[in-house]
Tab-separated table of C-alpha atoms in Angstrom:
chain	number	residue	atom	x	y	z
A	1297	MET	CA	-39.254	-30.420	3.410
A	1298	THR	CA	-35.485	-30.729	3.511
A	1299	THR	CA	-33.708	-33.691	1.926
A	1300	THR	CA	-33.304	-35.301	5.353
A	1301	GLN	CA	-37.014	-34.909	6.067
A	1302	ASP	CA	-37.837	-36.384	2.673
A	1303	GLU	CA	-35.690	-39.408	3.458
A	1304	GLU	CA	-37.276	-39.810	6.885
A	1305	TYR	CA	-40.733	-39.591	5.366
A	1306	GLN	CA	-39.816	-42.229	2.762
A	1307	GLU	CA	-38.463	-44.592	5.425
A	1308	MET	CA	-41.613	-44.152	7.511
A	1309	HIS	CA	-43.736	-44.678	4.409
A	1310	ASP	CA	-41.866	-47.863	3.450
A	1311	ASP	CA	-42.177	-49.289	6.989
A	1312	LYS	CA	-45.900	-48.574	7.091
A	1313	MET	CA	-46.367	-50.045	3.629
A	1314	GLN	CA	-44.581	-53.245	4.653
A	1315	SER	CA	-46.769	-53.545	7.743
A	1316	TYR	CA	-49.817	-52.852	5.609
A	1317	GLU	CA	-48.856	-55.511	3.051
A	1318	ASN	CA	-48.423	-58.088	5.831
A	1319	GLU	CA	-51.832	-57.483	7.402
A	1320	VAL	CA	-53.933	-57.219	4.223
A	1321	VAL	CA	-56.158	-60.151	3.315
A	1322	GLU	CA	-57.353	-60.378	-0.300
A	1323	GLY	CA	-60.213	-57.887	-0.754
A	1324	ASP	CA	-59.631	-55.987	2.493
A	1325	ALA	CA	-57.735	-53.132	0.851
A	1326	SER	CA	-60.231	-52.372	-1.896
A	1327	SER	CA	-60.795	-48.750	-0.804
A	1328	ASN	CA	-57.714	-47.958	1.248
A	1329	PHE	CA	-54.729	-45.749	0.576
A	1330	ILE	CA	-51.628	-44.724	2.532
A	1331	LEU	CA	-51.121	-41.064	3.472
A	1332	PHE	CA	-48.076	-39.998	5.518
A	1333	GLY	CA	-47.602	-43.587	6.587
A	1334	ASN	CA	-51.188	-44.033	7.788
A	1335	LYS	CA	-53.878	-46.224	6.243
A	1336	VAL	CA	-56.966	-44.262	5.185
A	1337	ARG	CA	-60.285	-45.637	3.931
A	1338	ALA	CA	-61.896	-43.814	1.014
A	1339	GLN	CA	-65.644	-43.328	0.819
A	1340	LYS	CA	-67.662	-45.074	-1.892
A	1341	LEU	CA	-68.089	-43.065	-5.106
A	1342	PRO	CA	-71.232	-42.600	-7.195
A	1343	ALA	CA	-71.052	-43.901	-10.760
A	1344	ALA	CA	-69.271	-41.347	-12.958
A	1345	LEU	CA	-66.135	-40.825	-15.025
A	1346	TYR	CA	-63.504	-39.120	-12.865
A	1347	ILE	CA	-60.710	-37.283	-14.729
A	1348	VAL	CA	-57.831	-37.472	-12.247
A	1349	ALA	CA	-54.596	-35.467	-12.473
A	1350	THR	CA	-51.444	-37.290	-11.337
A	1351	PRO	CA	-47.898	-36.000	-10.600
A	1352	ILE	CA	-45.662	-34.915	-13.481
A	1353	GLY	CA	-42.559	-35.882	-11.520
A	1354	HIS	CA	-42.758	-35.320	-7.773
A	1355	LEU	CA	-44.901	-38.017	-6.147
A	1356	LYS	CA	-46.015	-35.678	-3.356
A	1357	ASP	CA	-47.858	-33.526	-5.906
A	1358	MET	CA	-50.776	-35.954	-5.588
A	1359	THR	CA	-53.854	-34.370	-4.011
A	1360	ILE	CA	-55.750	-36.030	-1.175
A	1361	ARG	CA	-58.943	-35.932	-3.210
A	1362	ALA	CA	-57.209	-37.694	-6.110
A	1363	LEU	CA	-55.988	-40.429	-3.748
A	1364	GLU	CA	-59.511	-40.897	-2.395
A	1365	VAL	CA	-60.956	-41.184	-5.895
A	1366	LEU	CA	-58.349	-43.640	-7.143
A	1367	ALA	CA	-58.732	-45.798	-4.039
A	1368	ALA	CA	-62.535	-45.815	-4.192
A	1369	ALA	CA	-62.934	-46.228	-7.954
A	1370	ASP	CA	-64.033	-49.604	-9.273
A	1371	LEU	CA	-61.459	-49.429	-12.040
A	1372	ILE	CA	-58.819	-47.044	-13.372
A	1373	ALA	CA	-58.188	-46.499	-17.084
A	1374	CYS	CA	-54.548	-45.556	-17.724
A	1375	GLU	CA	-52.098	-45.264	-20.604
A	1376	ASP	CA	-49.518	-47.747	-19.305
A	1377	THR	CA	-50.222	-50.047	-16.349
A	1378	ARG	CA	-46.503	-50.311	-15.553
A	1379	VAL	CA	-46.191	-46.552	-15.083
A	1380	SER	CA	-49.438	-46.146	-13.160
A	1381	ARG	CA	-48.815	-49.163	-10.940
A	1382	LYS	CA	-45.729	-47.467	-9.491
A	1383	LEU	CA	-47.821	-44.491	-8.380
A	1384	LEU	CA	-50.608	-46.643	-6.954
A	1385	THR	CA	-48.167	-48.915	-5.131
A	1386	HIS	CA	-46.497	-45.903	-3.531
A	1387	TYR	CA	-49.841	-44.934	-1.990
A	1388	GLY	CA	-51.043	-48.453	-1.230
A	1389	ILE	CA	-53.886	-48.335	-3.769
A	1390	ARG	CA	-55.043	-51.653	-5.210
A	1391	THR	CA	-57.751	-50.591	-7.622
A	1392	ARG	CA	-57.904	-52.601	-10.846
A	1393	LEU	CA	-56.071	-51.043	-13.809
A	1394	ILE	CA	-56.955	-51.341	-17.483
A	1395	THR	CA	-55.223	-49.675	-20.418
A	1396	TYR	CA	-56.767	-46.842	-22.402
A	1397	HIS	CA	-54.594	-45.271	-25.097
A	1398	GLU	CA	-54.772	-44.123	-28.698
A	1399	HIS	CA	-54.268	-47.646	-30.063
A	1400	ASN	CA	-57.100	-49.361	-28.159
A	1401	ALA	CA	-59.456	-46.452	-27.405
A	1402	ASP	CA	-62.160	-47.532	-29.876
A	1403	LYS	CA	-62.234	-50.986	-28.307
A	1404	GLN	CA	-62.140	-49.816	-24.678
A	1405	ARG	CA	-64.732	-47.018	-24.818
A	1406	PRO	CA	-67.753	-49.368	-25.040
A	1407	TYR	CA	-66.363	-51.369	-22.115
A	1408	LEU	CA	-65.999	-48.248	-19.953
A	1409	LEU	CA	-69.463	-47.021	-20.945
A	1410	GLN	CA	-70.880	-50.382	-19.883
A	1411	ALA	CA	-69.050	-50.086	-16.556
A	1412	LEU	CA	-70.888	-46.840	-15.809
A	1413	LYS	CA	-74.142	-48.388	-16.965
A	1414	ASP	CA	-73.505	-51.087	-14.364
A	1415	GLY	CA	-73.163	-48.413	-11.677
A	1416	LYS	CA	-69.364	-48.445	-11.406
A	1417	ALA	CA	-67.063	-45.492	-10.756
A	1418	VAL	CA	-64.351	-45.170	-13.419
A	1419	ALA	CA	-61.201	-43.051	-13.061
A	1420	LEU	CA	-59.139	-41.886	-16.051
A	1421	ILE	CA	-55.472	-41.002	-15.575
A	1422	SER	CA	-52.531	-40.376	-17.898
A	1423	ASP	CA	-48.906	-41.353	-17.384
A	1424	ALA	CA	-48.319	-37.910	-15.876
A	1425	GLY	CA	-50.259	-34.706	-15.354
A	1426	THR	CA	-53.816	-33.859	-16.321
A	1427	PRO	CA	-55.524	-36.239	-18.785
A	1428	LEU	CA	-56.685	-34.993	-22.210
A	1429	LEU	CA	-53.898	-32.360	-22.479
A	1430	SER	CA	-52.003	-33.949	-25.390
A	1431	ASP	CA	-53.199	-37.309	-24.026
A	1432	PRO	CA	-56.062	-39.596	-25.083
A	1433	GLY	CA	-59.486	-39.152	-23.518
A	1434	TYR	CA	-61.421	-36.524	-25.477
A	1435	LYS	CA	-63.652	-39.026	-27.280
A	1436	LEU	CA	-64.257	-40.965	-24.077
A	1437	VAL	CA	-65.426	-37.824	-22.278
A	1438	ALA	CA	-67.595	-36.831	-25.243
A	1439	ASP	CA	-69.210	-40.287	-25.335
A	1440	MET	CA	-69.853	-40.228	-21.581
A	1441	ILE	CA	-71.557	-36.825	-21.842
A	1442	ALA	CA	-73.589	-37.958	-24.855
A	1443	SER	CA	-74.745	-40.987	-22.827
A	1444	ASP	CA	-75.794	-38.665	-19.987
A	1445	TYR	CA	-73.171	-39.847	-17.478
A	1446	ASP	CA	-71.449	-37.441	-15.102
A	1447	VAL	CA	-67.845	-36.425	-15.824
A	1448	VAL	CA	-66.047	-35.164	-12.707
A	1449	PRO	CA	-62.702	-33.299	-12.940
A	1450	ILE	CA	-60.209	-33.958	-10.127
A	1451	PRO	CA	-57.617	-31.174	-10.663
A	1452	GLY	CA	-53.934	-31.347	-9.889
A	1453	ALA	CA	-50.532	-31.312	-11.577
A	1454	SER	CA	-50.130	-30.013	-15.141
A	1455	ALA	CA	-46.869	-29.464	-17.004
A	1456	MET	CA	-48.445	-26.659	-19.023
A	1457	LEU	CA	-49.653	-24.702	-15.987
A	1458	SER	CA	-46.511	-25.395	-13.944
A	1459	ALA	CA	-44.326	-23.987	-16.717
A	1460	LEU	CA	-46.656	-21.078	-17.413
A	1461	VAL	CA	-46.796	-19.702	-13.879
A	1462	ALA	CA	-42.995	-19.798	-13.529
A	1463	ALA	CA	-42.126	-18.511	-17.011
A	1464	GLY	CA	-42.576	-14.801	-16.392
A	1465	LEU	CA	-44.628	-14.364	-19.573
A	1466	PRO	CA	-48.118	-12.802	-19.898
A	1467	THR	CA	-50.913	-15.090	-18.715
A	1468	ASP	CA	-53.979	-13.001	-19.579
A	1469	GLN	CA	-54.229	-14.777	-22.945
A	1470	ILE	CA	-52.676	-18.179	-23.615
A	1471	HIS	CA	-52.906	-20.677	-26.440
A	1472	PHE	CA	-51.950	-24.302	-25.777
A	1473	ALA	CA	-50.752	-25.909	-29.022
A	1474	GLY	CA	-49.534	-29.233	-27.612
A	1475	PHE	CA	-47.070	-31.199	-29.763
A	1476	LEU	CA	-46.277	-29.886	-33.237
A	1477	PRO	CA	-46.369	-32.288	-36.230
A	1478	GLN	CA	-43.075	-34.112	-36.738
A	1479	LYS	CA	-42.839	-33.525	-40.500
A	1480	ALA	CA	-41.274	-30.150	-41.312
A	1481	GLY	CA	-43.913	-29.090	-43.833
A	1482	ALA	CA	-46.863	-29.822	-41.560
A	1483	ARG	CA	-45.004	-28.233	-38.631
A	1484	ASP	CA	-44.374	-25.017	-40.537
A	1485	ARG	CA	-47.984	-24.813	-41.691
A	1486	LYS	CA	-49.120	-25.190	-38.085
A	1487	LEU	CA	-46.732	-22.447	-36.976
A	1488	ALA	CA	-47.983	-20.184	-39.775
A	1489	ASP	CA	-51.538	-20.663	-38.477
A	1490	LEU	CA	-50.342	-19.642	-35.002
A	1491	SER	CA	-48.487	-16.537	-36.125
A	1492	ALA	CA	-51.527	-14.276	-35.724
A	1493	VAL	CA	-52.684	-15.771	-32.401
A	1494	PRO	CA	-52.453	-13.163	-29.604
A	1495	GLY	CA	-51.047	-14.029	-26.213
A	1496	THR	CA	-48.510	-16.560	-24.940
A	1497	LEU	CA	-48.088	-19.792	-26.931
A	1498	VAL	CA	-47.393	-23.059	-25.079
A	1499	PHE	CA	-46.026	-26.241	-26.682
A	1500	TYR	CA	-44.898	-29.680	-25.531
A	1501	GLU	CA	-41.783	-31.035	-27.195
A	1502	SER	CA	-39.303	-33.900	-27.099
A	1503	PRO	CA	-35.820	-32.714	-26.006
A	1504	ARG	CA	-34.146	-34.315	-29.018
A	1505	ARG	CA	-36.182	-32.099	-31.379
A	1506	LEU	CA	-35.643	-28.787	-29.598
A	1507	GLY	CA	-32.986	-27.585	-32.054
A	1508	PRO	CA	-34.974	-27.838	-35.311
A	1509	VAL	CA	-38.289	-26.916	-33.682
A	1510	LEU	CA	-36.968	-23.729	-32.054
A	1511	THR	CA	-35.245	-22.755	-35.317
A	1512	ALA	CA	-38.526	-23.191	-37.196
A	1513	MET	CA	-40.357	-21.172	-34.542
A	1514	ALA	CA	-37.824	-18.343	-34.841
A	1515	ASN	CA	-38.212	-18.305	-38.630
A	1516	MET	CA	-41.986	-18.515	-38.660
A	1517	LEU	CA	-42.996	-16.589	-35.545
A	1518	GLY	CA	-40.200	-14.050	-35.088
A	1519	GLY	CA	-36.831	-14.567	-33.423
A	1520	GLU	CA	-37.196	-11.621	-31.040
A	1521	ARG	CA	-40.090	-13.141	-29.120
A	1522	SER	CA	-39.409	-13.817	-25.442
A	1523	ALA	CA	-39.066	-17.556	-24.973
A	1524	VAL	CA	-38.794	-19.992	-22.065
A	1525	ILE	CA	-37.896	-23.679	-22.053
A	1526	GLY	CA	-39.039	-25.585	-18.943
A	1527	ARG	CA	-37.612	-29.055	-18.327
A	1528	GLU	CA	-37.756	-31.716	-15.605
A	1529	LEU	CA	-40.575	-29.778	-13.934
A	1530	THR	CA	-41.098	-30.597	-10.219
A	1531	LYS	CA	-38.103	-32.945	-10.306
A	1532	LYS	CA	-34.641	-32.621	-8.760
A	1533	PHE	CA	-33.061	-31.068	-11.866
A	1534	GLU	CA	-35.921	-28.712	-12.740
A	1535	ASN	CA	-34.645	-26.054	-15.120
A	1536	PHE	CA	-35.906	-22.923	-16.884
A	1537	HIS	CA	-33.937	-21.486	-19.805
A	1538	ARG	CA	-35.044	-17.972	-20.766
A	1539	GLY	CA	-34.095	-15.570	-23.554
A	1540	PRO	CA	-34.983	-14.289	-27.030
A	1541	LEU	CA	-36.285	-17.110	-29.218
A	1542	HIS	CA	-33.448	-16.817	-31.738
A	1543	LYS	CA	-30.857	-17.146	-28.959
A	1544	LEU	CA	-32.470	-20.301	-27.579
A	1545	ALA	CA	-32.727	-21.680	-31.117
A	1546	GLU	CA	-28.998	-21.101	-31.660
A	1547	HIS	CA	-28.166	-22.770	-28.334
A	1548	TYR	CA	-30.214	-25.922	-28.833
A	1549	ALA	CA	-29.175	-26.244	-32.491
A	1550	THR	CA	-25.689	-27.222	-31.348
A	1551	ALA	CA	-26.162	-28.364	-27.732
A	1552	GLU	CA	-26.513	-32.003	-26.775
A	1553	ALA	CA	-30.164	-32.995	-26.374
A	1554	PRO	CA	-31.136	-32.459	-22.726
A	1555	LYS	CA	-33.036	-34.988	-20.631
A	1556	GLY	CA	-36.686	-34.693	-19.697
A	1557	GLU	CA	-39.756	-33.628	-21.636
A	1558	ALA	CA	-39.773	-29.927	-22.472
A	1559	VAL	CA	-42.406	-27.215	-22.346
A	1560	ILE	CA	-41.806	-24.335	-24.777
A	1561	LEU	CA	-43.432	-20.992	-24.023
A	1562	LEU	CA	-43.355	-18.031	-26.406
A	1563	GLY	CA	-44.387	-14.552	-25.385
A	1564	PRO	CA	-46.792	-12.556	-27.578
A	1565	GLY	CA	-45.374	-11.362	-30.881
A	1566	ASP	CA	-45.880	-8.074	-32.668
A	1567	ILE	CA	-48.928	-8.891	-34.750
A	1568	GLN	CA	-49.081	-6.804	-37.909
A	1569	VAL	CA	-52.397	-6.964	-39.718
A	1570	THR	CA	-51.866	-6.912	-43.455
A	1571	SER	CA	-54.697	-5.415	-45.480
A	1572	GLU	CA	-56.244	-7.245	-48.432
A	1573	GLN	CA	-54.968	-4.481	-50.727
A	1574	ASP	CA	-51.398	-5.094	-49.516
A	1575	ILE	CA	-51.801	-8.838	-50.111
A	1576	GLU	CA	-53.127	-8.221	-53.625
A	1577	THR	CA	-50.131	-5.982	-54.321
A	1578	MET	CA	-47.739	-8.712	-53.190
A	1579	ILE	CA	-49.528	-11.263	-55.391
A	1580	LEU	CA	-49.467	-9.021	-58.470
A	1581	GLU	CA	-45.786	-8.257	-57.979
A	1582	GLY	CA	-45.060	-11.975	-57.678
A	1583	LEU	CA	-47.068	-12.801	-60.791
A	1584	GLN	CA	-45.290	-10.087	-62.761
A	1585	ALA	CA	-41.994	-11.601	-61.636
A	1586	GLY	CA	-43.104	-14.923	-63.116
A	1587	LEU	CA	-43.566	-16.813	-59.850
A	1588	HIS	CA	-45.796	-19.888	-59.848
A	1589	VAL	CA	-49.176	-19.316	-58.150
A	1590	LYS	CA	-48.820	-22.266	-55.780
A	1591	GLN	CA	-45.396	-21.315	-54.420
A	1592	LEU	CA	-46.247	-17.609	-54.395
A	1593	SER	CA	-49.376	-18.319	-52.350
A	1594	ALA	CA	-47.433	-20.424	-49.848
A	1595	ASP	CA	-44.775	-17.735	-49.403
A	1596	ILE	CA	-47.297	-14.944	-48.868
A	1597	ALA	CA	-49.446	-17.045	-46.513
A	1598	THR	CA	-46.405	-17.713	-44.332
A	1599	LYS	CA	-45.356	-14.066	-44.382
A	1600	VAL	CA	-48.742	-12.606	-43.395
A	1601	GLY	CA	-49.971	-15.477	-41.213
A	1602	ALA	CA	-52.924	-16.343	-43.449
A	1603	LYS	CA	-54.277	-19.661	-44.698
A	1604	LYS	CA	-52.502	-20.874	-47.803
A	1605	ASN	CA	-55.738	-21.954	-49.500
A	1606	ASP	CA	-57.283	-18.493	-49.076
A	1607	ILE	CA	-54.247	-16.783	-50.608
A	1608	TYR	CA	-54.166	-19.345	-53.433
A	1609	LYS	CA	-57.797	-18.637	-54.384
A	1610	LEU	CA	-57.129	-14.884	-54.406
A	1611	ALA	CA	-53.928	-15.304	-56.418
A	1612	GLN	CA	-55.634	-17.542	-58.986
A	1613	SER	CA	-58.467	-15.020	-59.316
A	1614	LEU	CA	-56.024	-12.154	-59.866
A	1615	LYS	CA	-54.059	-14.208	-62.380
A	1616	ASP	CA	-57.212	-15.020	-64.355
A	1617	ARG	CA	-58.209	-11.346	-64.271
A	1618	THR	CA	-54.864	-10.073	-65.539
A	1619	THR	CA	-54.351	-12.723	-68.221
A	1620	THR	CA	-55.362	-11.542	-71.697
A	1621	PRO	CA	-57.271	-14.204	-73.704
A	1622	ASP	CA	-55.739	-15.202	-77.019
A	1623	GLU	CA	-57.431	-13.445	-79.948
A	1624	SER	CA	-58.415	-15.577	-82.884
């Protein structure tokens, strides 16, 4: 739609919503929603956990099936009721909301399990996008399956997929890594583990950390990788910034932090498999140079994309083998 059509649709929607609010008696709107200004009644749902995707920015990225499920559900578990209430209000949905997030998940899971035991339909949504992708919900789904309840996916918007299909990078193999650890050491170890992963890597990141994170990626994964930064996806100021990873790292190291959550995509790197003989040679050379086993192991693990503990065990074994016992 054009901007004018969007505005006309919004005005029509607001008028219909006002009329709807005036005519509703408490309890009458339990399974209704508003679509293109018209009131629609959703059909009753069987008891199950429904994993419902919601828009990542543009409210019209809500599917009709998702609206039906949210309107017909007996309750909706969400991260933040204030965020989710805006979406539900826009579509005239009055289903009860309860919070489900990382801080109260252990307390809320038994309550939601009991709701299904009582024959209720429960919907799970996140603040934006598809639940469980860097959002809470994994343990809830696992518990529902273990208790023999149905888990029904209701697909829709996803920041990861939206960025991926517009990035221009290979999609035959992808690895979603979510958010990296905030501490530099843990972040670098995670990147080292990813260095040998084939295919396109996808990350979520806060815009204020783009500079240091991209610099670390360039150092650990190779600065010549093709990279794409997607921001404000589906919104008015949607933006894709493409180029070699080292160039993007240089840009964001000095640029003012942009607005909007970012999706970082890195094209496949040139994976060089290092043989065990080569690794042993590097260890022996480092030992002969007087390097400490712990630091030497960390450096080699980062360089070859191996696990630090594995290299440490090999280095300690080689050191013990090459050390001559004192003669009495």
